[in-house]
Short mmCIF file of C-alpha atoms in Angstrom, two decimals:
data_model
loop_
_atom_site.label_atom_id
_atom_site.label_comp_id
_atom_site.label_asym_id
_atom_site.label_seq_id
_atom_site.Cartn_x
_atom_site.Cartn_y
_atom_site.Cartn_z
CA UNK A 1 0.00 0.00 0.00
CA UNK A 2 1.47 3.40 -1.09
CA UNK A 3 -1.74 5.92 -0.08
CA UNK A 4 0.40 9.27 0.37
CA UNK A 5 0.92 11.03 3.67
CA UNK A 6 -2.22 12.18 4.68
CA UNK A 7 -2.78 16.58 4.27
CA UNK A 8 -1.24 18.45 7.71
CA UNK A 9 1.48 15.65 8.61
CA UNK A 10 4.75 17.17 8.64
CA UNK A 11 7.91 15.47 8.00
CA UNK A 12 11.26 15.47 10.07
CA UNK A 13 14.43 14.44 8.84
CA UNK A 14 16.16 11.32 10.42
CA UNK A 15 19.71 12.12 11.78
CA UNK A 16 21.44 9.97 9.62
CA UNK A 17 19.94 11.25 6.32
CA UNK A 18 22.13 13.16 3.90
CA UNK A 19 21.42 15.52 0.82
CA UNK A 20 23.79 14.49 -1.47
CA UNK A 21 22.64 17.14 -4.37
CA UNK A 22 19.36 18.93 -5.00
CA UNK A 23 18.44 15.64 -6.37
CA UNK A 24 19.98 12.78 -4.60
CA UNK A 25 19.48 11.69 -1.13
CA UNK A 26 20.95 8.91 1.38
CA UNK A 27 20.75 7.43 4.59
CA UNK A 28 17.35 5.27 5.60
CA UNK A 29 17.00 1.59 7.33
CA UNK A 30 18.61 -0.43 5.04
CA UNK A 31 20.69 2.39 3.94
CA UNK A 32 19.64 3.47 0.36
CA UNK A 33 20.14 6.56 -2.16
CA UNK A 34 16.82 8.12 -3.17
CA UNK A 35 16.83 10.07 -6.25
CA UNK A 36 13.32 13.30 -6.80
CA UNK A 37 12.60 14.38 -10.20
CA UNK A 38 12.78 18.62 -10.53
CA UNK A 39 8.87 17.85 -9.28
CA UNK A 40 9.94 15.77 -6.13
CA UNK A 41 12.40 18.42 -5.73
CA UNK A 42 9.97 21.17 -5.47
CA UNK A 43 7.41 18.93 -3.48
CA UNK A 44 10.36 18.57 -0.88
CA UNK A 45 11.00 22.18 -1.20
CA UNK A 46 7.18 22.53 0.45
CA UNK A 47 7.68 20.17 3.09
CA UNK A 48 10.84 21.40 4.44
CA UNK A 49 8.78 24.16 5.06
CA UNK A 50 5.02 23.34 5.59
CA UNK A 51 2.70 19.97 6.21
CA UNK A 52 1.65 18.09 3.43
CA UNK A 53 -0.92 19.94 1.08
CA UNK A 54 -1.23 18.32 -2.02
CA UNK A 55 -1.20 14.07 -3.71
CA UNK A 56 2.34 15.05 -4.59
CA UNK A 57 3.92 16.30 -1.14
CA UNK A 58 1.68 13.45 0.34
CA UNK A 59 3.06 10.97 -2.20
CA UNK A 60 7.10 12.34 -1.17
CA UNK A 61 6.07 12.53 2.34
CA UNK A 62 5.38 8.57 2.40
CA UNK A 63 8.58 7.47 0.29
CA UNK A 64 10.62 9.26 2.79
CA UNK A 65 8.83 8.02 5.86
CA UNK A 66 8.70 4.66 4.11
CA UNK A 67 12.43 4.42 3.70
CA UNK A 68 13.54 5.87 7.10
CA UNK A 69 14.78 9.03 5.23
CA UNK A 70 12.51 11.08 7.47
CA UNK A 71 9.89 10.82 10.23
CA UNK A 72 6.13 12.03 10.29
CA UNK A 73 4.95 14.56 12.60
CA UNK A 74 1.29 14.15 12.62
CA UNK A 75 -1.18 17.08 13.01
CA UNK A 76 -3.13 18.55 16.54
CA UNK A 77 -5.92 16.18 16.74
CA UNK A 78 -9.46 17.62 16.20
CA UNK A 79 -10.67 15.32 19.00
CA UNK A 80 -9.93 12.81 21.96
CA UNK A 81 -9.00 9.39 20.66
CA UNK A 82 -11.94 6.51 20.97
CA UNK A 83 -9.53 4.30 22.44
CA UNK A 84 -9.93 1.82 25.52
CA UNK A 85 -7.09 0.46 27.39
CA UNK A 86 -6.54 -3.26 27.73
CA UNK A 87 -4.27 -4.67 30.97
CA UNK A 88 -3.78 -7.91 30.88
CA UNK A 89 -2.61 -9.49 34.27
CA UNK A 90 -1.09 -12.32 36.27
CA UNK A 91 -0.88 -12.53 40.06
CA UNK A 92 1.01 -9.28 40.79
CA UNK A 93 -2.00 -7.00 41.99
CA UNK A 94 0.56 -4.22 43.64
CA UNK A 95 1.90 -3.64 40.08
CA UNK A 96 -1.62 -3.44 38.71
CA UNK A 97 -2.87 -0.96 41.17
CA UNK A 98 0.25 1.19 40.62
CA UNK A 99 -0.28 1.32 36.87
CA UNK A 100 -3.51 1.65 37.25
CA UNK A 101 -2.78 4.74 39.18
CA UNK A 102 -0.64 6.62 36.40
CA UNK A 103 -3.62 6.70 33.79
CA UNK A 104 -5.22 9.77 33.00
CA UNK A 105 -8.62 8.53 33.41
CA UNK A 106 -9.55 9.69 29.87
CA UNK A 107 -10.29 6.20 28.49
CA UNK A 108 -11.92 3.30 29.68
CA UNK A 109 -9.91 0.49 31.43
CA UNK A 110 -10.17 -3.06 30.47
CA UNK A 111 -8.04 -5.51 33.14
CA UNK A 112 -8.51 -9.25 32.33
CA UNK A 113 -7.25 -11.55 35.05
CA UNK A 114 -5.39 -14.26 33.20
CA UNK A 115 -6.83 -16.99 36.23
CA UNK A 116 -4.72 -15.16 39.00
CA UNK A 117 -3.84 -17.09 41.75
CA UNK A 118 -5.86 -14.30 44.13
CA UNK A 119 -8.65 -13.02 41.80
CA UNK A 120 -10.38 -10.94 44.86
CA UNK A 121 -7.17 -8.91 44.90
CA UNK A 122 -7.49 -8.11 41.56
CA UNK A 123 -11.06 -7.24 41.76
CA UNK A 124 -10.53 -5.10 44.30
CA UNK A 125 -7.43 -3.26 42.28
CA UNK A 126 -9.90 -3.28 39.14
CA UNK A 127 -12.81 -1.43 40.77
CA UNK A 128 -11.00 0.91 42.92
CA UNK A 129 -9.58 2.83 39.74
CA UNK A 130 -12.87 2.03 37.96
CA UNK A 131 -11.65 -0.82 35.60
CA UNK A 132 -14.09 -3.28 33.88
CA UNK A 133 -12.60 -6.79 34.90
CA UNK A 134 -12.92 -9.77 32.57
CA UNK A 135 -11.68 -12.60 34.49
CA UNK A 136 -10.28 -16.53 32.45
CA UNK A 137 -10.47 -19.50 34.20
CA UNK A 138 -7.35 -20.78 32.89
CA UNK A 139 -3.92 -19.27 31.90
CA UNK A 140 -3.16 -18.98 28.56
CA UNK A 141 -0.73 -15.96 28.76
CA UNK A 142 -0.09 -12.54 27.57
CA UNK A 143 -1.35 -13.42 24.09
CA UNK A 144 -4.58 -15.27 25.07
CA UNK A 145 -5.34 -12.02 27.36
CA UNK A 146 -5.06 -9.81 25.01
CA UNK A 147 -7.09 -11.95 22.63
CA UNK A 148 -10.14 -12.16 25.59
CA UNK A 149 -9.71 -8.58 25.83
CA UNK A 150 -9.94 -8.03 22.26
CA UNK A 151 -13.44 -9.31 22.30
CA UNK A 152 -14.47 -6.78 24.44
CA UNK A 153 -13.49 -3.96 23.01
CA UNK A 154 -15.65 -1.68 20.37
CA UNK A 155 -13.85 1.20 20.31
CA UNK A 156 -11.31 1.92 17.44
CA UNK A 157 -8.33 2.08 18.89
CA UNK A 158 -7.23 -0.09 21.87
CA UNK A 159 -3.79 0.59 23.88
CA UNK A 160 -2.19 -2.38 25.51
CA UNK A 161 -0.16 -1.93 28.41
CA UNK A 162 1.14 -4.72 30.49
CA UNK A 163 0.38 -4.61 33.97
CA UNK A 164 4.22 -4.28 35.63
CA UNK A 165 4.21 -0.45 33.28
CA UNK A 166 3.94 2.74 35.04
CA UNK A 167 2.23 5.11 32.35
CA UNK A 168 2.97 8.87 32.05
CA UNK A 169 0.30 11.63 31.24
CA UNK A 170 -1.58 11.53 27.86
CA UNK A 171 0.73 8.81 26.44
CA UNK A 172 -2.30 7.34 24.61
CA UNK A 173 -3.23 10.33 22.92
CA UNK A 174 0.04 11.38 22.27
CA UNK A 175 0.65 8.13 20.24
CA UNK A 176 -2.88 7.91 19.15
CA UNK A 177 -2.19 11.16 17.15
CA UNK A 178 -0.21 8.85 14.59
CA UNK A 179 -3.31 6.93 13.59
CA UNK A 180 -4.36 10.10 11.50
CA UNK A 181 -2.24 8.17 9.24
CA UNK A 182 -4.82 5.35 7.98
CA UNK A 183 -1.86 2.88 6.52
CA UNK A 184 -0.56 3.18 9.96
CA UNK A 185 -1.71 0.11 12.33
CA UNK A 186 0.18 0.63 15.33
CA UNK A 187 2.72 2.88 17.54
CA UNK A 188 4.90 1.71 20.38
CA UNK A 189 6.61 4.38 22.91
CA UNK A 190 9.64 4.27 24.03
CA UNK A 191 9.73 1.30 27.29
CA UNK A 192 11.96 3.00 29.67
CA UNK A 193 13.10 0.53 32.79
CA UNK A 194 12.07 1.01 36.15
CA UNK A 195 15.58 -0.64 37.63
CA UNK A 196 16.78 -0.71 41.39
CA UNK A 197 20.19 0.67 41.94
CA UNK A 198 21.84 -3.09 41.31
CA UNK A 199 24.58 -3.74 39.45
CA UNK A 200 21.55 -5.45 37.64
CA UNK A 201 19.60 -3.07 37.70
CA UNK A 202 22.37 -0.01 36.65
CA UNK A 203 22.94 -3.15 33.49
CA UNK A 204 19.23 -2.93 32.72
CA UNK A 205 18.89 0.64 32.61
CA UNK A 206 22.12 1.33 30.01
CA UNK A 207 20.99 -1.68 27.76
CA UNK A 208 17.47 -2.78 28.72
CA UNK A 209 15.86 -5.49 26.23
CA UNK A 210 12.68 -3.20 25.51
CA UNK A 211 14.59 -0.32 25.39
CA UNK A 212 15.21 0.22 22.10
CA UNK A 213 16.57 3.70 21.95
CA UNK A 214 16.14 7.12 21.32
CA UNK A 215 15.78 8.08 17.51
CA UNK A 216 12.12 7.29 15.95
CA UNK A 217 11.77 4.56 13.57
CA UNK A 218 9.32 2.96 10.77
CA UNK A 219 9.15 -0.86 12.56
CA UNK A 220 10.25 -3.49 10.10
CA UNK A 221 12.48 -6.58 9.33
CA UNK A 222 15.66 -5.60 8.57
CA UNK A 223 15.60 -2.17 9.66
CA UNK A 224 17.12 -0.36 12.52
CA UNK A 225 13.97 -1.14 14.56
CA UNK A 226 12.66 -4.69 13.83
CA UNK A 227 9.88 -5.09 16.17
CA UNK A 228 8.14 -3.37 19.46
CA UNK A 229 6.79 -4.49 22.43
CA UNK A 230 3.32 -4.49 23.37
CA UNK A 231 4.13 -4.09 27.02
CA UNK A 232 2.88 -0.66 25.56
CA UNK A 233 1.14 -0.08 22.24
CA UNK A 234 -1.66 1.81 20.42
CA UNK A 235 -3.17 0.00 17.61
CA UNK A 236 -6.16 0.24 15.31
CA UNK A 237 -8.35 -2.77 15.66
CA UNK A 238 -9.78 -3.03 12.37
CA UNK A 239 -5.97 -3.40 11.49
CA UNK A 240 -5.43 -6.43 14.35
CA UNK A 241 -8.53 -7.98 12.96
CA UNK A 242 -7.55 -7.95 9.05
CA UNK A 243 -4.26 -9.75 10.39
CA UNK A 244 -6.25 -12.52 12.58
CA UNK A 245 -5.53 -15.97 12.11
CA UNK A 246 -8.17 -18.60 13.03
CA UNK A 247 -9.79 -15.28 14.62
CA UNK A 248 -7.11 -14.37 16.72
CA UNK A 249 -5.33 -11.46 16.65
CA UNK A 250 -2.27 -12.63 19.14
CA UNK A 251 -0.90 -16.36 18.49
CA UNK A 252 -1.87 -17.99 21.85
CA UNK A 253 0.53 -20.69 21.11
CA UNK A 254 3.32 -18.00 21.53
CA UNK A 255 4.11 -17.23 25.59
CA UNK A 256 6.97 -15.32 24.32
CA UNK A 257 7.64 -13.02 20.87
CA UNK A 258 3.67 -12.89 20.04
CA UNK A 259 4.27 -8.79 20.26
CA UNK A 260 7.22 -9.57 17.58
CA UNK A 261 4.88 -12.32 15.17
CA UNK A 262 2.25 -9.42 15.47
CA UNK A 263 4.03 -6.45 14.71
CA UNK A 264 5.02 -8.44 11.18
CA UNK A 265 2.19 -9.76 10.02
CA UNK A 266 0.97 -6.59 9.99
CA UNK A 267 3.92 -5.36 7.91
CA UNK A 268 3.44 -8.25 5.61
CA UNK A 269 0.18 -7.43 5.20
CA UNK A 270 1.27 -3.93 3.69
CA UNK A 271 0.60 -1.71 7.26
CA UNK A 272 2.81 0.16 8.88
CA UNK A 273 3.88 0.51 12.84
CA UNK A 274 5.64 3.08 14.12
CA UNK A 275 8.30 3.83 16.94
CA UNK A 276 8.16 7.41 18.89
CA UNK A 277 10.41 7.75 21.77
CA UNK A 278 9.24 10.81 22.52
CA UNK A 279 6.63 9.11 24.34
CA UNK A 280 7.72 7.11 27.23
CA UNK A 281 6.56 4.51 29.60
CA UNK A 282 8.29 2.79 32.16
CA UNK A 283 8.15 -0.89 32.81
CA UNK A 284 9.29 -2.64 35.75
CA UNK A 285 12.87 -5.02 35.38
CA UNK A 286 13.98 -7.72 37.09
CA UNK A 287 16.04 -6.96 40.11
CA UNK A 288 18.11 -9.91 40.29
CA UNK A 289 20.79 -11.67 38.08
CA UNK A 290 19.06 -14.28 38.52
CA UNK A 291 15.47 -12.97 36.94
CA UNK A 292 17.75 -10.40 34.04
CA UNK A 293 19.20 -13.70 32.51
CA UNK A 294 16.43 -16.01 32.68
CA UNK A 295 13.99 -13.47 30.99
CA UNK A 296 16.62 -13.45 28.47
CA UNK A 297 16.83 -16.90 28.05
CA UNK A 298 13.01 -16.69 27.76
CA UNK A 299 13.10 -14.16 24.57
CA UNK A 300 15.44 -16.14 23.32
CA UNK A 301 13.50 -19.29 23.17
CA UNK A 302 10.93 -17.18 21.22
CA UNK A 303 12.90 -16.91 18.05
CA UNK A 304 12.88 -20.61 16.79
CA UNK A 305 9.25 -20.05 16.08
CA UNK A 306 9.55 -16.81 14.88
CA UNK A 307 11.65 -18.11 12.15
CA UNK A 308 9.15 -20.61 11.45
CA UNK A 309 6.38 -18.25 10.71
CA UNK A 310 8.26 -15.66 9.08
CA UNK A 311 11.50 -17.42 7.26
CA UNK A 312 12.88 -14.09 5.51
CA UNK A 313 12.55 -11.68 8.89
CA UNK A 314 14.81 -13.58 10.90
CA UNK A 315 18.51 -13.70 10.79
CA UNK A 316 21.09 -13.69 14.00
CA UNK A 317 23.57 -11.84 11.45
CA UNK A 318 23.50 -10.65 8.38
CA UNK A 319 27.07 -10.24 6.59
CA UNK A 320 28.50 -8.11 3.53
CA UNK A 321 30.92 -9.99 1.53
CA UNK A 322 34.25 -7.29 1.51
CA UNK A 323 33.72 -6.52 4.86
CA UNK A 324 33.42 -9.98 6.24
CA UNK A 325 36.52 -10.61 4.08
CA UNK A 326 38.47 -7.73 5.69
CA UNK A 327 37.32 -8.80 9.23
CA UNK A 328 38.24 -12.61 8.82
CA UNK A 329 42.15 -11.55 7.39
CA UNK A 330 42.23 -9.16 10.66
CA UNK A 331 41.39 -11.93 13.00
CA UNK A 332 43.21 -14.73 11.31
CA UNK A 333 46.22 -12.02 11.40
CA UNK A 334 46.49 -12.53 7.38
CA UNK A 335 47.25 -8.65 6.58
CA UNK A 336 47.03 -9.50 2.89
CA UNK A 337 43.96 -10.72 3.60
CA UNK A 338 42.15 -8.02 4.83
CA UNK A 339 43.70 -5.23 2.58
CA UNK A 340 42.51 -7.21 -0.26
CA UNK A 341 38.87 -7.42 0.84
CA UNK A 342 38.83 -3.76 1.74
CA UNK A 343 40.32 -2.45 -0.96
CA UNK A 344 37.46 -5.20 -2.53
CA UNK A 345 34.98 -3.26 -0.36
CA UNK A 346 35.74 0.39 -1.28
CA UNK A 347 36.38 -0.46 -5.23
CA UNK A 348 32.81 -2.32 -5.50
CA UNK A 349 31.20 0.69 -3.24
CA UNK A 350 32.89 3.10 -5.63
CA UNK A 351 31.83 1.37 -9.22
CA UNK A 352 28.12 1.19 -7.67
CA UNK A 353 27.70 5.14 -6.89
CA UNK A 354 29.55 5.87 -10.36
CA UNK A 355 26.96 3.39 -12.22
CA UNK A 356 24.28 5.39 -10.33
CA UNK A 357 26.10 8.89 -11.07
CA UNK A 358 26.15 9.34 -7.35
CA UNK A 359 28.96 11.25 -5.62
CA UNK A 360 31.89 9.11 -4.45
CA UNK A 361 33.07 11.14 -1.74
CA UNK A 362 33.62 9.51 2.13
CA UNK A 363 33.21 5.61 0.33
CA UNK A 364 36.83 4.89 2.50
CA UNK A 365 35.47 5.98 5.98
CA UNK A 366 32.02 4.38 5.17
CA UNK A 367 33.65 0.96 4.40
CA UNK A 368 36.03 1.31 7.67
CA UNK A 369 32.32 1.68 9.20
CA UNK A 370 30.98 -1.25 7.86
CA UNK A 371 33.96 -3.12 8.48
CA UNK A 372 33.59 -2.15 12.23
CA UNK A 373 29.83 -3.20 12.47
CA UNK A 374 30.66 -6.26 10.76
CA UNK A 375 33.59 -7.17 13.52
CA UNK A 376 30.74 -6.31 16.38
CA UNK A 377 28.46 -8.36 14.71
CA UNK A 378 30.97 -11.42 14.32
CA UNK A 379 31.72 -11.03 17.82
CA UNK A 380 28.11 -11.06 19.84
CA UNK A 381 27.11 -13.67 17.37
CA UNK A 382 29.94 -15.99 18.38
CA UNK A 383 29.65 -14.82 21.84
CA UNK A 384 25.51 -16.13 21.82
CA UNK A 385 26.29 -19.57 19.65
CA UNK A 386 29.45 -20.39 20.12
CA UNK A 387 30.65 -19.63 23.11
CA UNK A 388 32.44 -23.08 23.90
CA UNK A 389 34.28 -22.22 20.78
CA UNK A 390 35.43 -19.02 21.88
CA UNK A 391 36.54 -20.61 25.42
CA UNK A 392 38.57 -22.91 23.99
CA UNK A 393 40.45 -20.82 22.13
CA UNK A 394 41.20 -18.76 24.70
CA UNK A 395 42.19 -21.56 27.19
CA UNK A 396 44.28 -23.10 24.49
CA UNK A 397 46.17 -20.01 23.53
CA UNK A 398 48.46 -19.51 21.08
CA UNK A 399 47.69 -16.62 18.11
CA UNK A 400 44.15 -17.23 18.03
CA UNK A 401 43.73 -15.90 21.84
CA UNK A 402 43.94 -12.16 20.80
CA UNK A 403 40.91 -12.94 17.95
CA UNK A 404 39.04 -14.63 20.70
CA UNK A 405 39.22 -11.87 23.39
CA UNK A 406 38.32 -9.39 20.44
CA UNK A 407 34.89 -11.16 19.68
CA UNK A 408 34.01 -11.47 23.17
CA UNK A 409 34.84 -8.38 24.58
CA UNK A 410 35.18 -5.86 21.81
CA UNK A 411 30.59 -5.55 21.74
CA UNK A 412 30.71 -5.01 25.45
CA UNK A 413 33.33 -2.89 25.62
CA UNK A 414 32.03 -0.85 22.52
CA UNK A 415 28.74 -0.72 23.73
CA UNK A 416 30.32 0.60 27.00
CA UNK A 417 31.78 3.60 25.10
CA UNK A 418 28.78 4.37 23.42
CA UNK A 419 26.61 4.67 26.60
CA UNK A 420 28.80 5.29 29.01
CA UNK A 421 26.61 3.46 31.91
CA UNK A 422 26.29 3.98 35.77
CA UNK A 423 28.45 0.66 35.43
CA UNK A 424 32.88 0.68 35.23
CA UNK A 425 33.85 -1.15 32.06
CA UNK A 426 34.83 -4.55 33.89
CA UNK A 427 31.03 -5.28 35.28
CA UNK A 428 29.35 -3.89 32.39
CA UNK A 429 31.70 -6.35 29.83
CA UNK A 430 30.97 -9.22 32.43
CA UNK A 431 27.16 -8.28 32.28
CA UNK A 432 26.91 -7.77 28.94
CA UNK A 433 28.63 -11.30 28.12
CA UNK A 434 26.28 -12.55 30.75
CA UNK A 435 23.16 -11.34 28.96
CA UNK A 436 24.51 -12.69 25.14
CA UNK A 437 25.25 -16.29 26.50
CA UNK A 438 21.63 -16.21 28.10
CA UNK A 439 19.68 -15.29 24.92
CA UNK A 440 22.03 -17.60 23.41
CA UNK A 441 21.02 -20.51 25.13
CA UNK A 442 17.39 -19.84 24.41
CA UNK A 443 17.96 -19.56 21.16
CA UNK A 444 19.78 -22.98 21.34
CA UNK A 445 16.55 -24.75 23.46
CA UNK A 446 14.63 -23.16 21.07
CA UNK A 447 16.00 -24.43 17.83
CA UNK A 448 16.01 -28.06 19.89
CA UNK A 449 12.55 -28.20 20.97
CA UNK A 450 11.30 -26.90 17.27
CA UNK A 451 14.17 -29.14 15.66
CA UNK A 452 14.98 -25.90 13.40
CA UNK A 453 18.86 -24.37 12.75
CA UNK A 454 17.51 -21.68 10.84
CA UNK A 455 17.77 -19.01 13.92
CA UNK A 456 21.59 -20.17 13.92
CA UNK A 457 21.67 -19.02 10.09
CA UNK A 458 23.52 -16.06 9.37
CA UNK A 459 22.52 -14.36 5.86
CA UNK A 460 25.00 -12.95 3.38
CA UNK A 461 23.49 -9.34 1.99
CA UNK A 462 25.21 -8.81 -1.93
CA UNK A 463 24.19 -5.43 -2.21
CA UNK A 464 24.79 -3.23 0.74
CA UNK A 465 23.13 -0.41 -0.92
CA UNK A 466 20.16 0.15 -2.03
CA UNK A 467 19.86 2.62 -4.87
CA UNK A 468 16.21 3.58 -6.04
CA UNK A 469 16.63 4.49 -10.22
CA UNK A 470 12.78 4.38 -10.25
CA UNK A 471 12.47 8.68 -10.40
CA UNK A 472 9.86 9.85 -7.86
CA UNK A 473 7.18 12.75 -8.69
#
């Protein structure tokens, strides 16, 4: 579906994009190189300036947001969202009654009691913040909650919001704004963690799971943002519906990664879902090691079946030719090696933008990036599947030692650099190594219990760069 951008969104430019000349553009999730007619050029001139206000800005508007070039800023709504809120809950009636407490009041509340082990206490939490209750005799999980809930709900939109989240002020309405957009399905906030001061916790805050950043996002395989949570989502429920299967919207046979199986079946189906960090909501963490890695064991259990139902989204790595060339001659200490695949990677880089008349300038420091993301790649990849390999090697010794220590520790320590944590470098490594050999080992009981390797897969990518010759009015 390619409807344009509908009159009064703006657009914002993502950080990363570039204009190359009046007519050529780059940056977006995969990266890519965008080229306007002289009309796109004078459509874009309007919405650097001004909302969308004709089929042509509209029609812009959406190829950029479409390709992660820029962001949409959607008009002042005209009225309140008709939204209700679903809460789906287990046990844990002090968490319920303290999110409970941050909502507005501006929507009704729908809690269903997923056969709690102390349904008066969750009664009692429902009514006092004047909550309908829907209570199931038998637990099915988050999935099969939301599913009950579903049925309940007329209005249309419905915001799900797990019961351990503390909500902030008009975060429904602030996300709900998006939906003016009728391609778009869904919109996730940011999930900030609500962490004690652990070295846990301090871990959990500087590289929480559901975290998953700052910078807005269009939410689809093989982009910067893949997935969202629905620990807190708005969605349109026409949209869940036309994505049902067997009439429900949530796979009940998923405990784990239904939110992720969700969020792609409505891209498949042609919809989009959006990130805005702007928006936040904060979710309660575990406050032991002990919970941390066996939640992460738990996601990583989930992606066996992911891959099942959706082969082409899933891949633990995904690996450019020259760079992984240049990476494997630096580890296996082959010089040769690795000048020959980067000069491999900066000559093929170079023919592609002069095929596509596109400027050749910064190709070297782009392909010392990619070589880079490639090595950090490599290394929490090994670190998560073959982490026995990477223990021998550095018990045995010898040359290959120094390669082993650099895939282990190079993603923590990088990642320690980037965010500079609450956390010294030592405990965040340790943590961080912790966390990989966790999801790791789901992913292994995973592929085991579904007899699968296809998680385990890594996929070579033979173009890194997309380059759109198709002009666009």
């Amino acid at each position: 579906m390619t409807e344009p951008l509908p009159h009064g969104f703006r657009v914002v430019l993502d950080p990363g994009t570039k204009q190359l000349t009046d007519a050529l553009w780059f940056g977006g999730s995969p990266a890519r190189v965008l080229r306007l007619t002289a009309a796109g050029q004078k459509a874009w001139r309007t919405l650097e300036n001004g909302p969308v206000d004709s089929p042509a800005t509209g029609a812009l508007a959406r190829r950029f947001t479409d390709a992660g070039l820029a962001h949409p800023v959607p008009p002042p709504p005209r009225n309140p969202p008709d939204l209700t809120i679903v809460v789906p809950v287990h046990d844990r009636a002090d968490e319920l009654a303290r999110c409970l407490a941050g909502l507005d009041g501006a929507h009704p509340v729908l809690v269903v009691d997923d056969a709690s082990a102390d349904p008066a206490a969750i009664a009692a939490v429902a009514a006092a913040h004047g909550a309908k209750l829907v209570r199931r005799d038998t637990n099915g999980g988050p999935a099969a909650a939301r599913n009950t809930a579903l049925d309940h709900v007329t209005t249309e939109l419905v915001a799900f919001l797990d019961s351990d989240c503390v909500p902030r002020p008009e975060w429904t309405d602030r996300l709900a704004a998006h939906l003016a957009d009728p391609l778009l399905a869904a919109v996730a906030p940011r999930i900030r963690p609500l962490a004690p001061g652990t070295t846990a916790g301090r871990y959990t805050r500087a590289a929480g799971s559901l975290d998953l950043g700052d910078q807005q996002a269009r939410v689809a395989p093989g982009t910067r943002v893949s997935y969202v949570p629905t620990a807190a989502l708005v969605a349109r429920r026409s949209a869940l519906e036309a994505v049902a299967q067997g009439g429900a919207v949530f796979d009940p046979a998923m405990r784990v990664g239904e939110d992720v199986d969700l969020v792609w079946r409505l891209h498949a189906a042609g919809l989009r879902v959006r990130y805005d960090p702007s928006v936040l909501v904060d979710h309660e963490e575990p406050t032991t090691w002990r919970g941390l890695l066996s939640r992460r064991f738990r996601y990583g259990t989930s992606a066996a079946p992911l891959t099942q139902r959706h082969p082409d989204a899933m891949a633990p790595l995904v690996l450019h030719p020259w760079p992984t060339l240049t990476v494997a001659g630096l580890l296996a200490r082959k010089p040769l090696v690795a000048a020959a695949g980067f000069a491999g990677a900066v000559l093929s880089m170079r023919k592609t933008l002069q095929q596509g008349d596109i400027p050749t300038d910064g190709v070297t420091r782009a392909m010392a990036t990619a070589v880079h993301q490639t090595w950090l790649g490599a290394g929490r990849y090994t670190t998560q599947f073959a982490a026995p390999a990477l223990a021998a090697l550095l018990v045995a010794g010898g040359r290959n030692r120094l390669a082993a220590a650099s895939l282990l520790l190079g993603p923590p320590l990088a990642g320690w650099l980037t965010r500079r944590p609450d956390l010294d470098p030592v405990r965040y490594s340790a943590a961080a190594v912790a966390d990989d050999l966790a999801y790791g080992a789901g992913v292994w009981a995973g592929c085991l219990t579904h007899r699968t390797d296809a998680p385990l897969r890594p996929r070579v990518a033979w173009r890194p760069l997309r380059i759109d010759r198709k002009e666009n009015r």
